[in-house]
Structure formats: C-alpha cells, structure tokens
Short mmCIF file of C-alpha atoms and ligand atoms in Angstrom, two decimals:
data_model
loop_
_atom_site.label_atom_id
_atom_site.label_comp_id
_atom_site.label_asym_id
_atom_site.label_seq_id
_atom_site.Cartn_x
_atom_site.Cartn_y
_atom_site.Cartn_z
CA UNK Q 247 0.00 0.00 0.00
CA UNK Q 248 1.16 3.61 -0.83
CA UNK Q 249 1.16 6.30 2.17
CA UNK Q 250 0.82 9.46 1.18
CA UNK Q 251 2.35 11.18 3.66
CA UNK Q 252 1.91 15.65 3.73
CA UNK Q 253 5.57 16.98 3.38
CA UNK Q 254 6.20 20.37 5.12
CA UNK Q 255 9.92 21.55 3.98
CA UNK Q 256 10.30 24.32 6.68
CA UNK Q 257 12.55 26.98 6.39
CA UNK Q 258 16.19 27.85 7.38
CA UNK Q 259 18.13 24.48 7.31
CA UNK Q 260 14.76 22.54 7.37
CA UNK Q 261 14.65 22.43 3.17
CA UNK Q 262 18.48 20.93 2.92
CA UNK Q 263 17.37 18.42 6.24
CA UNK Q 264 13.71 17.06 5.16
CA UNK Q 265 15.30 16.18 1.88
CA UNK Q 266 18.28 14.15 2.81
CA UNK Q 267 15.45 12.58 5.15
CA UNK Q 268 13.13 12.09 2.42
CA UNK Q 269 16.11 10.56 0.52
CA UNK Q 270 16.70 8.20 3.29
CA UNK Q 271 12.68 7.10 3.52
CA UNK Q 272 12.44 6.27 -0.32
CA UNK Q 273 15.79 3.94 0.32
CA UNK Q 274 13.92 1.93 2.94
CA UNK Q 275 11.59 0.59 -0.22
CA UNK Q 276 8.40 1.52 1.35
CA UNK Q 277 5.82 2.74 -1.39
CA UNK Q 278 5.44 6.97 -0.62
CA UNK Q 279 3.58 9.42 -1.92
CA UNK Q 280 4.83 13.07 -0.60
CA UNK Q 281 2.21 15.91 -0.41
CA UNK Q 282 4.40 19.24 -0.40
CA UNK Q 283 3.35 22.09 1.12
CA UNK Q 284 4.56 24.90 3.05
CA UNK Q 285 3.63 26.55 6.33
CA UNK Q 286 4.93 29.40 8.65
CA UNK Q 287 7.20 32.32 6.72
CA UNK Q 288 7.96 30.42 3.17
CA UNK Q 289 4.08 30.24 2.62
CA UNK Q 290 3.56 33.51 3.72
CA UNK Q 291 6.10 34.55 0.88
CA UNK Q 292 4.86 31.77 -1.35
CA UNK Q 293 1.25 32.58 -0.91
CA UNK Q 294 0.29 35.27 1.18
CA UNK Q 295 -0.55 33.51 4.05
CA UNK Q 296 1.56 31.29 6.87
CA UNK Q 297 -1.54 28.79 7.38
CA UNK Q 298 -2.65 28.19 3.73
CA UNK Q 299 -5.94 25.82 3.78
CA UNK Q 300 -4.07 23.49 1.11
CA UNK Q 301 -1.55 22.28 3.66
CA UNK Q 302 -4.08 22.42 6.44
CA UNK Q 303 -6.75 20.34 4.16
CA UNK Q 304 -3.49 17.98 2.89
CA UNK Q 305 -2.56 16.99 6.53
CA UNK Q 306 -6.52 16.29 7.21
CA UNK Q 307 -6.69 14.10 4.67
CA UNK Q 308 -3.81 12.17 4.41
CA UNK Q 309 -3.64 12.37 8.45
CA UNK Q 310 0.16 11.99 8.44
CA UNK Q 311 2.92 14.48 7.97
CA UNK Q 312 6.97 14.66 7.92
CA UNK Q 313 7.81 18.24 9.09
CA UNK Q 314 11.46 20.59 8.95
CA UNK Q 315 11.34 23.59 11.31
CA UNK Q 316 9.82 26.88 11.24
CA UNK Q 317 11.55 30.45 12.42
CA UNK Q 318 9.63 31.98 15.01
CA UNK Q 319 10.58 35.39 15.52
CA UNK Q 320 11.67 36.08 18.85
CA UNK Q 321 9.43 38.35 21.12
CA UNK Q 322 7.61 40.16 18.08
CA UNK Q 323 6.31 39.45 14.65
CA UNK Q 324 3.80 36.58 13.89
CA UNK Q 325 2.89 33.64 16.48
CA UNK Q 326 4.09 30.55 16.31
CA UNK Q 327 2.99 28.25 13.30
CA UNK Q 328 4.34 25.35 14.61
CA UNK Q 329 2.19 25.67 17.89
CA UNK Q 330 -0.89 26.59 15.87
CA UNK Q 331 -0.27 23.54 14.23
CA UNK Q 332 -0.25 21.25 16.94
CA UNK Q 333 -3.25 23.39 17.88
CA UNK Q 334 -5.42 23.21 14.41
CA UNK Q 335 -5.58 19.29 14.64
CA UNK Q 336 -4.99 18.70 18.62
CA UNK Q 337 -2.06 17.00 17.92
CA UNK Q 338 -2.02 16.69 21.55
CA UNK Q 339 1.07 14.62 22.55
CA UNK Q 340 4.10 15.41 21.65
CA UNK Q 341 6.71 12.17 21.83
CA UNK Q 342 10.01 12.82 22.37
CA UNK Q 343 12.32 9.81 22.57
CA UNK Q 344 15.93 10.20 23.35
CA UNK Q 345 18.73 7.34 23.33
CA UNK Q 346 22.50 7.47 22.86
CA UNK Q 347 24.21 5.63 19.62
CA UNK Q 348 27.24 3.77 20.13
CA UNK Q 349 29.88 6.21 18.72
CA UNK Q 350 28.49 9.91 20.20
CA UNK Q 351 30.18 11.58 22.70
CA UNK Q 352 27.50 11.83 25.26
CA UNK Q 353 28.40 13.63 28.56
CA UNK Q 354 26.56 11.29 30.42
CA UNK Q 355 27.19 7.71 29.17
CA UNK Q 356 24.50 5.26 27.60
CA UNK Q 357 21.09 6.91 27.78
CA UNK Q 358 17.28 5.94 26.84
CA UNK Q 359 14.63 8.12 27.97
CA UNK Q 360 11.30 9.42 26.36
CA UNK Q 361 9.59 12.72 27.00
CA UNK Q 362 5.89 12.87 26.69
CA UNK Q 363 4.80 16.75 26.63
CA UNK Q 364 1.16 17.66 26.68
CA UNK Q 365 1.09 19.92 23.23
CA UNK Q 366 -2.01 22.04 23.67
CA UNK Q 367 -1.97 23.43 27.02
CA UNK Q 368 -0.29 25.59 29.45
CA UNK Q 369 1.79 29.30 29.07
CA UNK Q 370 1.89 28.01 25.28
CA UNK Q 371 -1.29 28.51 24.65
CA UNK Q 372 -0.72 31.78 23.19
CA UNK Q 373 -3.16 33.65 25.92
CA UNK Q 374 -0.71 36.93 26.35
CA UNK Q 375 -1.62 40.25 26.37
CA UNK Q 376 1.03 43.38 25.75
CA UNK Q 377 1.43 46.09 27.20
CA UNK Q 378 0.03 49.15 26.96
CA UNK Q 379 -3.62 47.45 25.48
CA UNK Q 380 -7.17 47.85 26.42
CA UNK Q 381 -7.16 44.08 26.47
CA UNK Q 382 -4.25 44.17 29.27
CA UNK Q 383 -5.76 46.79 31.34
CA UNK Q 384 -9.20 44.85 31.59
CA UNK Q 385 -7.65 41.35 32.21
CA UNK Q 386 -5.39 42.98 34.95
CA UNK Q 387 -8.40 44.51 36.66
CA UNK Q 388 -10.33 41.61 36.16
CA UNK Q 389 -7.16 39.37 38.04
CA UNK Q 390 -6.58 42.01 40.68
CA UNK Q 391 -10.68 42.11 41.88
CA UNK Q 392 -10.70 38.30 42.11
CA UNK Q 393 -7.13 37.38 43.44
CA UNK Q 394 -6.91 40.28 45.68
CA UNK Q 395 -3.48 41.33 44.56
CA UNK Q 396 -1.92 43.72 42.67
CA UNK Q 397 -0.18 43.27 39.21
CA UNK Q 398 2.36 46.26 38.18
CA UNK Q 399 0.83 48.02 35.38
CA UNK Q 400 3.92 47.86 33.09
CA UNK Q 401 3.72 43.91 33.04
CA UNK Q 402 2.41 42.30 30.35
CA UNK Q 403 0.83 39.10 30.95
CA UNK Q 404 0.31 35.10 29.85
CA UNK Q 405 -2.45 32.53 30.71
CA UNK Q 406 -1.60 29.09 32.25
CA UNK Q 407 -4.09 26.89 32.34
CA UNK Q 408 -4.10 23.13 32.57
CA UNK Q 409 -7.27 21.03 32.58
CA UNK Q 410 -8.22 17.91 33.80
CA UNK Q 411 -9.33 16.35 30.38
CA UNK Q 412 -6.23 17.52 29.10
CA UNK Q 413 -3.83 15.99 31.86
CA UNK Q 414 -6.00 12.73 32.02
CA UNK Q 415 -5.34 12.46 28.30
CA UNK Q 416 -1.57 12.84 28.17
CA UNK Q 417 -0.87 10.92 31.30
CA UNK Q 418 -2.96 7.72 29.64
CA UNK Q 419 -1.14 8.48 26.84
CA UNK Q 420 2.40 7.84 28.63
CA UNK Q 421 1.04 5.25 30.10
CA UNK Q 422 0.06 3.16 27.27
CA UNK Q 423 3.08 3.93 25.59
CA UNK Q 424 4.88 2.87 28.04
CA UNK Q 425 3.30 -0.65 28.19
CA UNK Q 426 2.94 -1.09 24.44
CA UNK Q 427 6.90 -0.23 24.69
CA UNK Q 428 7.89 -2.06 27.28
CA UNK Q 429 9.10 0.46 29.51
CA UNK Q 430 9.06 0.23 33.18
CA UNK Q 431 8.12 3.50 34.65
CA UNK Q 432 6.39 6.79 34.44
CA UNK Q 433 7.81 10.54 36.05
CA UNK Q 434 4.60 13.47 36.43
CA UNK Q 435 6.87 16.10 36.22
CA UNK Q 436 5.04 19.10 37.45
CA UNK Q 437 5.86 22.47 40.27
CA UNK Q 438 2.69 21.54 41.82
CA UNK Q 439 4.26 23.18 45.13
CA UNK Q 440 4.20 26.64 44.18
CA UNK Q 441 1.65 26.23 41.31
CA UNK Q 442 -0.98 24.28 43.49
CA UNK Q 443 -4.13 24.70 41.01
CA UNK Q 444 -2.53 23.85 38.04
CA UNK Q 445 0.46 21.63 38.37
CA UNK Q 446 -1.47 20.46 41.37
CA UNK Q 447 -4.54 19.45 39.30
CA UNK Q 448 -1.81 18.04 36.63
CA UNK Q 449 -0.39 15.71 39.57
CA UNK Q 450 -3.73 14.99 40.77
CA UNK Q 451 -4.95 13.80 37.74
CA UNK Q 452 -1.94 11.85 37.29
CA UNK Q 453 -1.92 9.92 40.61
CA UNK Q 454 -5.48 8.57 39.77
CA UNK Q 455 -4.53 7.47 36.24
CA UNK Q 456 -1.54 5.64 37.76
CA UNK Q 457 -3.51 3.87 40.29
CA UNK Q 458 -5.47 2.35 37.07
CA UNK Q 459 -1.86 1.47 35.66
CA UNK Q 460 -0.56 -0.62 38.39
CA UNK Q 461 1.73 -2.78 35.98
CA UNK Q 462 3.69 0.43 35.58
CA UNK Q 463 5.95 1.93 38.21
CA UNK Q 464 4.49 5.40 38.74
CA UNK Q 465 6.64 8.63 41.03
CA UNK Q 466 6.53 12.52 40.39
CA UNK Q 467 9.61 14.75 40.60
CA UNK Q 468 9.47 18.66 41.18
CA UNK Q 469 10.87 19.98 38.01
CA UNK Q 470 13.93 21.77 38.63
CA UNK Q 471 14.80 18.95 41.10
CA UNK Q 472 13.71 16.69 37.97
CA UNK Q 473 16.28 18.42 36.00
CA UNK Q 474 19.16 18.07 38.72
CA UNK Q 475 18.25 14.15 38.98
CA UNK Q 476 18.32 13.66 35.33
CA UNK Q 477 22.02 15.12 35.61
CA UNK Q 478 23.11 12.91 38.23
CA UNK Q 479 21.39 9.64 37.93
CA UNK Q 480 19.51 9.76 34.35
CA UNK Q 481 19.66 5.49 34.64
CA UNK Q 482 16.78 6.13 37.46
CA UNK Q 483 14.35 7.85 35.38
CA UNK Q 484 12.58 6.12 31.47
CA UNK Q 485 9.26 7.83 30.34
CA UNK Q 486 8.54 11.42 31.61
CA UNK Q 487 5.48 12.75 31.27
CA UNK Q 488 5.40 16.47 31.38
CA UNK Q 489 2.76 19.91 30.71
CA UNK Q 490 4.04 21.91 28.17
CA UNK Q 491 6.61 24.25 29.19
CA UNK Q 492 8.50 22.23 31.20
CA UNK Q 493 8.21 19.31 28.31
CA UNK Q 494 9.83 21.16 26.07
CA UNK Q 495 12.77 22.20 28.33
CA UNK Q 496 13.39 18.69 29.61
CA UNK Q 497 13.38 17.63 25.96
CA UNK Q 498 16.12 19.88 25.24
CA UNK Q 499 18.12 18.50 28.31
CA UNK Q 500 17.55 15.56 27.03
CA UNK Q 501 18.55 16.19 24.13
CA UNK Q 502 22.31 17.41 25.34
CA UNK Q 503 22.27 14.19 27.51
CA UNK Q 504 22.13 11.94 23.61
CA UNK Q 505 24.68 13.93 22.50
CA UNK Q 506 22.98 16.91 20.94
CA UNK Q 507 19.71 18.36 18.98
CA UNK Q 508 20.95 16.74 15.84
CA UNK Q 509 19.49 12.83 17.32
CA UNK Q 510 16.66 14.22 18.86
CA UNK Q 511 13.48 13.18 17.13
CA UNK Q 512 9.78 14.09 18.09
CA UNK Q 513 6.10 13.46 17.01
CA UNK Q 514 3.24 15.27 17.33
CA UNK Q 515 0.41 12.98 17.80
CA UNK Q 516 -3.73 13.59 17.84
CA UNK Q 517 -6.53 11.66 18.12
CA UNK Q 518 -6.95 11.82 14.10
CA UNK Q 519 -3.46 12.43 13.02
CA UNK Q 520 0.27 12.62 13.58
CA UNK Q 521 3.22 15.23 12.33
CA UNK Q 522 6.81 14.04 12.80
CA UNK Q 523 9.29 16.89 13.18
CA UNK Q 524 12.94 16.82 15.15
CA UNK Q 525 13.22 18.77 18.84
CA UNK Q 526 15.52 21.20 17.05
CA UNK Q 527 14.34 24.60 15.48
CA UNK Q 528 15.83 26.09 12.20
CA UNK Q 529 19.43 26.61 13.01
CA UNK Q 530 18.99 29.58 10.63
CA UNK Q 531 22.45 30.66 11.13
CA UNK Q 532 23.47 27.20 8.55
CA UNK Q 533 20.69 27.73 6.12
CA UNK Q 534 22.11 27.28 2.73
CA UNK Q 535 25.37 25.72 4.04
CA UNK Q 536 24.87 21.79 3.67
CA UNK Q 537 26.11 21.45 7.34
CA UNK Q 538 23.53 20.55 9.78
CA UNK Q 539 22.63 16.97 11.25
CA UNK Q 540 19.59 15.57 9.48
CA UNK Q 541 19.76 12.62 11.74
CA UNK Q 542 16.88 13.78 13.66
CA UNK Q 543 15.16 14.45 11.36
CA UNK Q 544 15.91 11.15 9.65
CA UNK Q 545 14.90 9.57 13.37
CA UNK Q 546 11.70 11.24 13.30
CA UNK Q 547 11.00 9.38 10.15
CA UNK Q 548 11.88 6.27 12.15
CA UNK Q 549 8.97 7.11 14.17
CA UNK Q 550 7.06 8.00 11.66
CA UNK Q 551 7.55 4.35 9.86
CA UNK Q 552 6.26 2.91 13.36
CA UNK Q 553 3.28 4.99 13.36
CA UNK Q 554 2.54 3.52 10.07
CA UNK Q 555 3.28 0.25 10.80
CA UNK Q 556 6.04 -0.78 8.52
CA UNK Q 557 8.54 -1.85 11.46
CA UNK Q 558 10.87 -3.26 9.14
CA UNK Q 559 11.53 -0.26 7.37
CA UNK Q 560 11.95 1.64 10.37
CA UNK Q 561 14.19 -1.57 12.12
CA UNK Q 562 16.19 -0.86 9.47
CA UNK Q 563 16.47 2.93 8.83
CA UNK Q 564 17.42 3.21 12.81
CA UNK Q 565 19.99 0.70 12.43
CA UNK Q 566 21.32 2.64 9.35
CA UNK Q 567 21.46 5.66 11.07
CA UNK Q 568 23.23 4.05 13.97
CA UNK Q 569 25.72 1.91 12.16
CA UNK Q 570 26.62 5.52 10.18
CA UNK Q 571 27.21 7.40 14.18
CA UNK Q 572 28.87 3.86 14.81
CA UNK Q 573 31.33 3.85 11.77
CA UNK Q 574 32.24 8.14 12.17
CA UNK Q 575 33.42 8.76 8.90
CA UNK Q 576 30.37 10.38 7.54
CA UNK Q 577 29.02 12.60 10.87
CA UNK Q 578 28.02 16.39 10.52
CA UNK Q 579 30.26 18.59 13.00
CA UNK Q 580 27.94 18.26 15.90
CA UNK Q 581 28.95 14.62 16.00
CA UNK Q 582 32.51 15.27 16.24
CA UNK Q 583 34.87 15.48 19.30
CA UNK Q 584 36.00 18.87 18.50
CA UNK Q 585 33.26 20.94 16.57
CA UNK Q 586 36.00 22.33 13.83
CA UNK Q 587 36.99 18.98 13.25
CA UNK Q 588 37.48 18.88 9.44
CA UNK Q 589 37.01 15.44 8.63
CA UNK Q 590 33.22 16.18 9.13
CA UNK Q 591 30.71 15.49 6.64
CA UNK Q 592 27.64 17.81 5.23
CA UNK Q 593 23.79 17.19 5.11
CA UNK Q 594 23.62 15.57 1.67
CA UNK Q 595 26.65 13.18 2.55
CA UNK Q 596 25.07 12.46 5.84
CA UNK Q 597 22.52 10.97 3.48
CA UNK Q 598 24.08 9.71 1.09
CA UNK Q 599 25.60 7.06 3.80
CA UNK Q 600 22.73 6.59 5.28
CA UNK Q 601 21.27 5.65 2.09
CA UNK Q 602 24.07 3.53 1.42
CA UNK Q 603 24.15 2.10 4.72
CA UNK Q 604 20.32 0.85 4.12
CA UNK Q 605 21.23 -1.27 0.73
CA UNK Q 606 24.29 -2.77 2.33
CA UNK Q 607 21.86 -4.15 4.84
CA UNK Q 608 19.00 -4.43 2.55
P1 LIG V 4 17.73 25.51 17.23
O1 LIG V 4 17.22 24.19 17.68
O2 LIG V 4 17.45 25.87 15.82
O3 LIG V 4 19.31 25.59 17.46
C1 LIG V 4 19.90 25.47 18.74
C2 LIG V 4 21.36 25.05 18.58
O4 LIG V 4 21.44 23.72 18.12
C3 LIG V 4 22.10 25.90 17.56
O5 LIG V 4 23.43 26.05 17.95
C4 LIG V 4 22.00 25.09 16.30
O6 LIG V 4 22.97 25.35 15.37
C5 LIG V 4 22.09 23.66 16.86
N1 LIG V 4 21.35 22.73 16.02
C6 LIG V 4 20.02 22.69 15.85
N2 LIG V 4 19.68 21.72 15.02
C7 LIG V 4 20.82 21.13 14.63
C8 LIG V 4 21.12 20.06 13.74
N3 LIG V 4 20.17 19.41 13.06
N4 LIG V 4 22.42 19.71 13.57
C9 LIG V 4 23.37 20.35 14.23
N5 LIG V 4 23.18 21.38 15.09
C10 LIG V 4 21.90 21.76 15.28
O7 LIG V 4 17.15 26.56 18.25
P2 LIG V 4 17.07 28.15 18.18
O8 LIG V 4 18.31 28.70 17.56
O9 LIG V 4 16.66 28.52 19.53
O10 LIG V 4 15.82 28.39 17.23
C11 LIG V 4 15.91 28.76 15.86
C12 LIG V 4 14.50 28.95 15.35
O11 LIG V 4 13.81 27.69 15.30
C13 LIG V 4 13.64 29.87 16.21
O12 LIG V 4 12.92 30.73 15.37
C14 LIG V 4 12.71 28.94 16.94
O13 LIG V 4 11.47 29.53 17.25
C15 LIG V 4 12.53 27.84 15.92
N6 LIG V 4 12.13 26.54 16.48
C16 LIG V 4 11.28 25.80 15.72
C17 LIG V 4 10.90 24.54 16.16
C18 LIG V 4 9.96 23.76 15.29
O14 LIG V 4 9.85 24.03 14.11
N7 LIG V 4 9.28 22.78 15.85
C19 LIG V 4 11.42 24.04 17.36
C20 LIG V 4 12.32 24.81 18.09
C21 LIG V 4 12.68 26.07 17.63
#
C-alpha cells in the first residue's frame, strides 16, 4: 500500500534536512507518496498567508505528515505556526524519545529516555496580552478584583491553564506507551508546590490514572529537582510525562544528555493524526550551508515508519542511522569530538551514507 504522507519543507536548514530525510525514507523501499506544502514564513512569501488551507486540508486528509522547522521570531512578529499547528488538529502529545548511539560523545554515558509533553496546554497557549492594550488593562483589573493582589501596570501578561481532560489524556497516553513499549516506569513532572491549582490538578490527575496502571511503576519529581536528577542519575528515570513548558525544556536537556539536537526526534500525535518533526528549530544561522545533522530528522522518520506500521523499514532505517554514528566517517560537526573537526561530513553526505548504509543491509 502507498502512504501518502503531507511533506512540510520548513525553512532555514529545514529544506536541505527534510530532503536528505526524504532521501533516506524512499531507500527503505516503502511505497510513498509526498504531499508538499509549506507553512509558517515560506508560505507567507509563497502565498500570502503562513496557514494556507491546502496544507491544512493535505494533513486532514492524508492524516500523516513529515515536518522541517519553522523560524519563530523572537518576542515580536507573527505567532508561532508550529504551535498553531499542533493546535489546528490537537495533535495533543508530543513524543520525544531520546537514546544514545554507540559512537556519540555523550556527557553522560548510555542513555534511553522518552519525553511525553502535553502539546495544547499551558503558558503556550498563546493567551498573552502586551502592554500598553485595552485588552491588558481589563484582564489585569479583572485578576486584581478576584485574586486580591496587585499586578504592576507595566507587566504584560500570559495565561496558564491546565485542565483535567487535558492531563487525564496525556498521562494515559504515557502510560500506554509505556506498556505497548515495554518500559518500566512513568515521572509526572510538574511544580505543583508553588503552582498548586494547576500543576497540582496536573499531579492529581496523574496519581489517579496511575492507580489504574498498576503494571507500571508510577513517582513525580518537582521539576527543577527533575532536571538536577536527570544530571546525576539519568539510569533512574525512562518515560517522563510532562505539561508543556516544562516538556519542552526537559526535551532539550535531554537532548544534550544523547549527544545533541541533531538525534533528537519528536512526534506530534492527535486523536486523528500525527506530524513528525525533530526537537531542534531552524538553526537559521546554517541555512544554505549543507552542514547541519539531518539525523533527527531522519529519526523522526523512524517514528514515523512505526506509526505507520512498517517496522521493518523503520528496524532498518534506525539501524542505518546508527551503524553511520557507529562507523564516524560520515558525521556532521555536531557529531565530532571537537566541533571544527574537518574530517566532518555535510547534510547531503550524511545521506548519502545513510542511504548507502540501508542497501548494504538491505
Ligand atoms: P535551534 O534548535 O534551531 O538551534 C539550537 C542550537 O542547536 C544551535 O546552535 C543550532 O545550530 C544547533 N542545532 C540545531 N539543530 C541542529 C542540527 N540538526 N544539527 C546540528 N546542530 C543543530 O534553536 P534556536 O536557535 O533557539 O531556534 C531557531 C529557530 O527555530 C527559532 O525561530 C525557533 O522559534 C525555531 N524553532 C522551531 C521549532 C519547530 O519548528 N518545531 C522548534 C524549536 C525552535
């Protein structure tokens, strides 16, 4: 049978990435049909518009997409497509599996853990309001009647909210993926000290799901106490299941902990439908240059082959992938000892031994 699968380019080093990754697909054999579209800043340029209903009505049909990253402009300028994304079709868990490859240089030794971030919820919901607007000055008066506090009036402000249908969701969610995976435990990872009525209705909810889960070891860490513990005894800790915010950070630890944002890969997945795109953003500063890692990219195709069932393909893509880390010769810079090493490889030749890689084994 032939997926047909919605390809979304990206911009800065996303183009030069999503191809060698496409490249690397095709060579496991499986039958592909790409769907290419763009979203965020090349669409806008392209079309007029960041969100164009094509992509959007591609990616609800063909309920699967392979995604580079998108430039968000720091502090002004347009939101962020790739959260509106996850937002147009509740894509509301966002996977994040990390393990080490024999042949990185990993600070930390041999590592396998998998962050599962709640996607929809949280200070990323985009609920902010600037300063200086009518739409401030009401919500501030608004918070300052009902809390009984006082909010400086040159502070602009965000939303956090986290509901129970929302944390009930994701924590089943990490749950089940940690049975159908065979994983032994779960980590809430939540401030529920300080933040009683949200993190505390996150850890709430996640207590009752685990007591419904009792074939799976179940504990909650206080983030930054989470993030100290992953730095000293990572071997302790396997899925952790996170809100937003602090998901993403932790992924990024993570991240470091495998050896760097070029192996981290990451899915997106909803209730009808899943985009696979790396942890990493856009690098911008190596668009153009044929430099960057497109292994997590690649590895987010890996789970994207899973999703779709064709486990041999992936089997065998991840093993590529790894045997290339394993071997050295053909590693982007971020791979290497020293980052100026010169005997590092580009994007395309990244590929091209992953590629090659795949028919030896084939
Ligand atoms: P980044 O992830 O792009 O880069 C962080 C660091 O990691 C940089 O030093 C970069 O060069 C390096 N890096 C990233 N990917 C790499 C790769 N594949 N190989 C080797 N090195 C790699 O983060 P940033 O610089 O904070 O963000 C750049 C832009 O990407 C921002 O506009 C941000 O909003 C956006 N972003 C998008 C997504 C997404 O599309 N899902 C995710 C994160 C950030």
């Amino acid at each position: 049978m032939t997926h047909r699968i919605t390809l979304i380019p990206g911009d800065g080093t996303g183009p030069e990435i999503v191809e060698a990754t496409r490249r690397a697909i095709e060579a496991t054999g499986v039958p592909i049909e790409w769907d290419v579209h763009d979203i965020g800043v090349p669409a806008l340029q392209k079309l007029g518009d960041p969100f164009p209903k094509s992509a959007l009505d591609s990616i609800r049909k063909n309920k699967v997409g392979l995604k580079g990253p998108l430039t968000t402009e720091l502090g002004t300028g347009m939101r962020s497509v790739n959260v509106a994304l996850r937002k147009e079709f509740d894509l509301y868990a966002n996977l994040r599996p990390g393990r080490t490859y024999e042949g990185v240089h990993a600070p930390m030794g041999k590592i396998d853990l998998v962050v599962v971030r709640e996607n929809i919820e949280d200070l990323y919901a985009g609920i902010e309001f600037d300063i200086n607007t009518p739409e401030l000055a009401e919500v501030r008066g608004v918070i300052e009647r009902v809390a009984k506090t006082k909010i400086r009036t040159d502070a602009a402000i965000a939303i956090k909210y986290i509901s129970e249908f929302g944390s009930r969701r994701i924590v089943k969610f990490a749950f089940e993926y940690a049975r159908t995976n065979k994983r032994r435990k779960v980590t809430a990872v939540h401030k529920a000290n300080i933040m009683k009525h949200t993190d505390g209705l996150f850890l709430a909810v996640a207590r009752r799901v685990a007591e419904k889960n009792p074939d799976i070891e179940f504990e909650d860490r206080i983030v930054d106490n989470m993030c100290m513990q992953l730095v000293l005894r990572p071997k302790e800790y396997d899925v952790l299941c996170c809100p937003n915010l602090y998901g993403d950070i932790i992924s990024d630890l993570g991240a470091g902990m495998i050896g760097g944002l070029g192996l981290a890969p990451g899915a997106n997945i909803g209730t009808n439908g899943a985009v696979f795109e790396a942890t990493h953003g856009s690098a911008p500063k190596y668009t153009g240059q044929n430099k960057v890692n497109p292994m997590a990219v690649m590895l987010s195709g890996v789970l994207m082959l899973r999703h779709l069932e064709e486990t041999a393909a992936a089997d065998g893509l991840e093993t590529a992938i790894a045997d290339v880390i394993a071997l050295g010769k053909n590693v982007t810079y971020d791979l290497k000892e020293k980052r100026d090493d010169p005997t590092s490889v580009g994007t395309s030749q990244v590929a091209d031994a992953v590629v090659a890689q795949l028919k030896a084994g084939a």
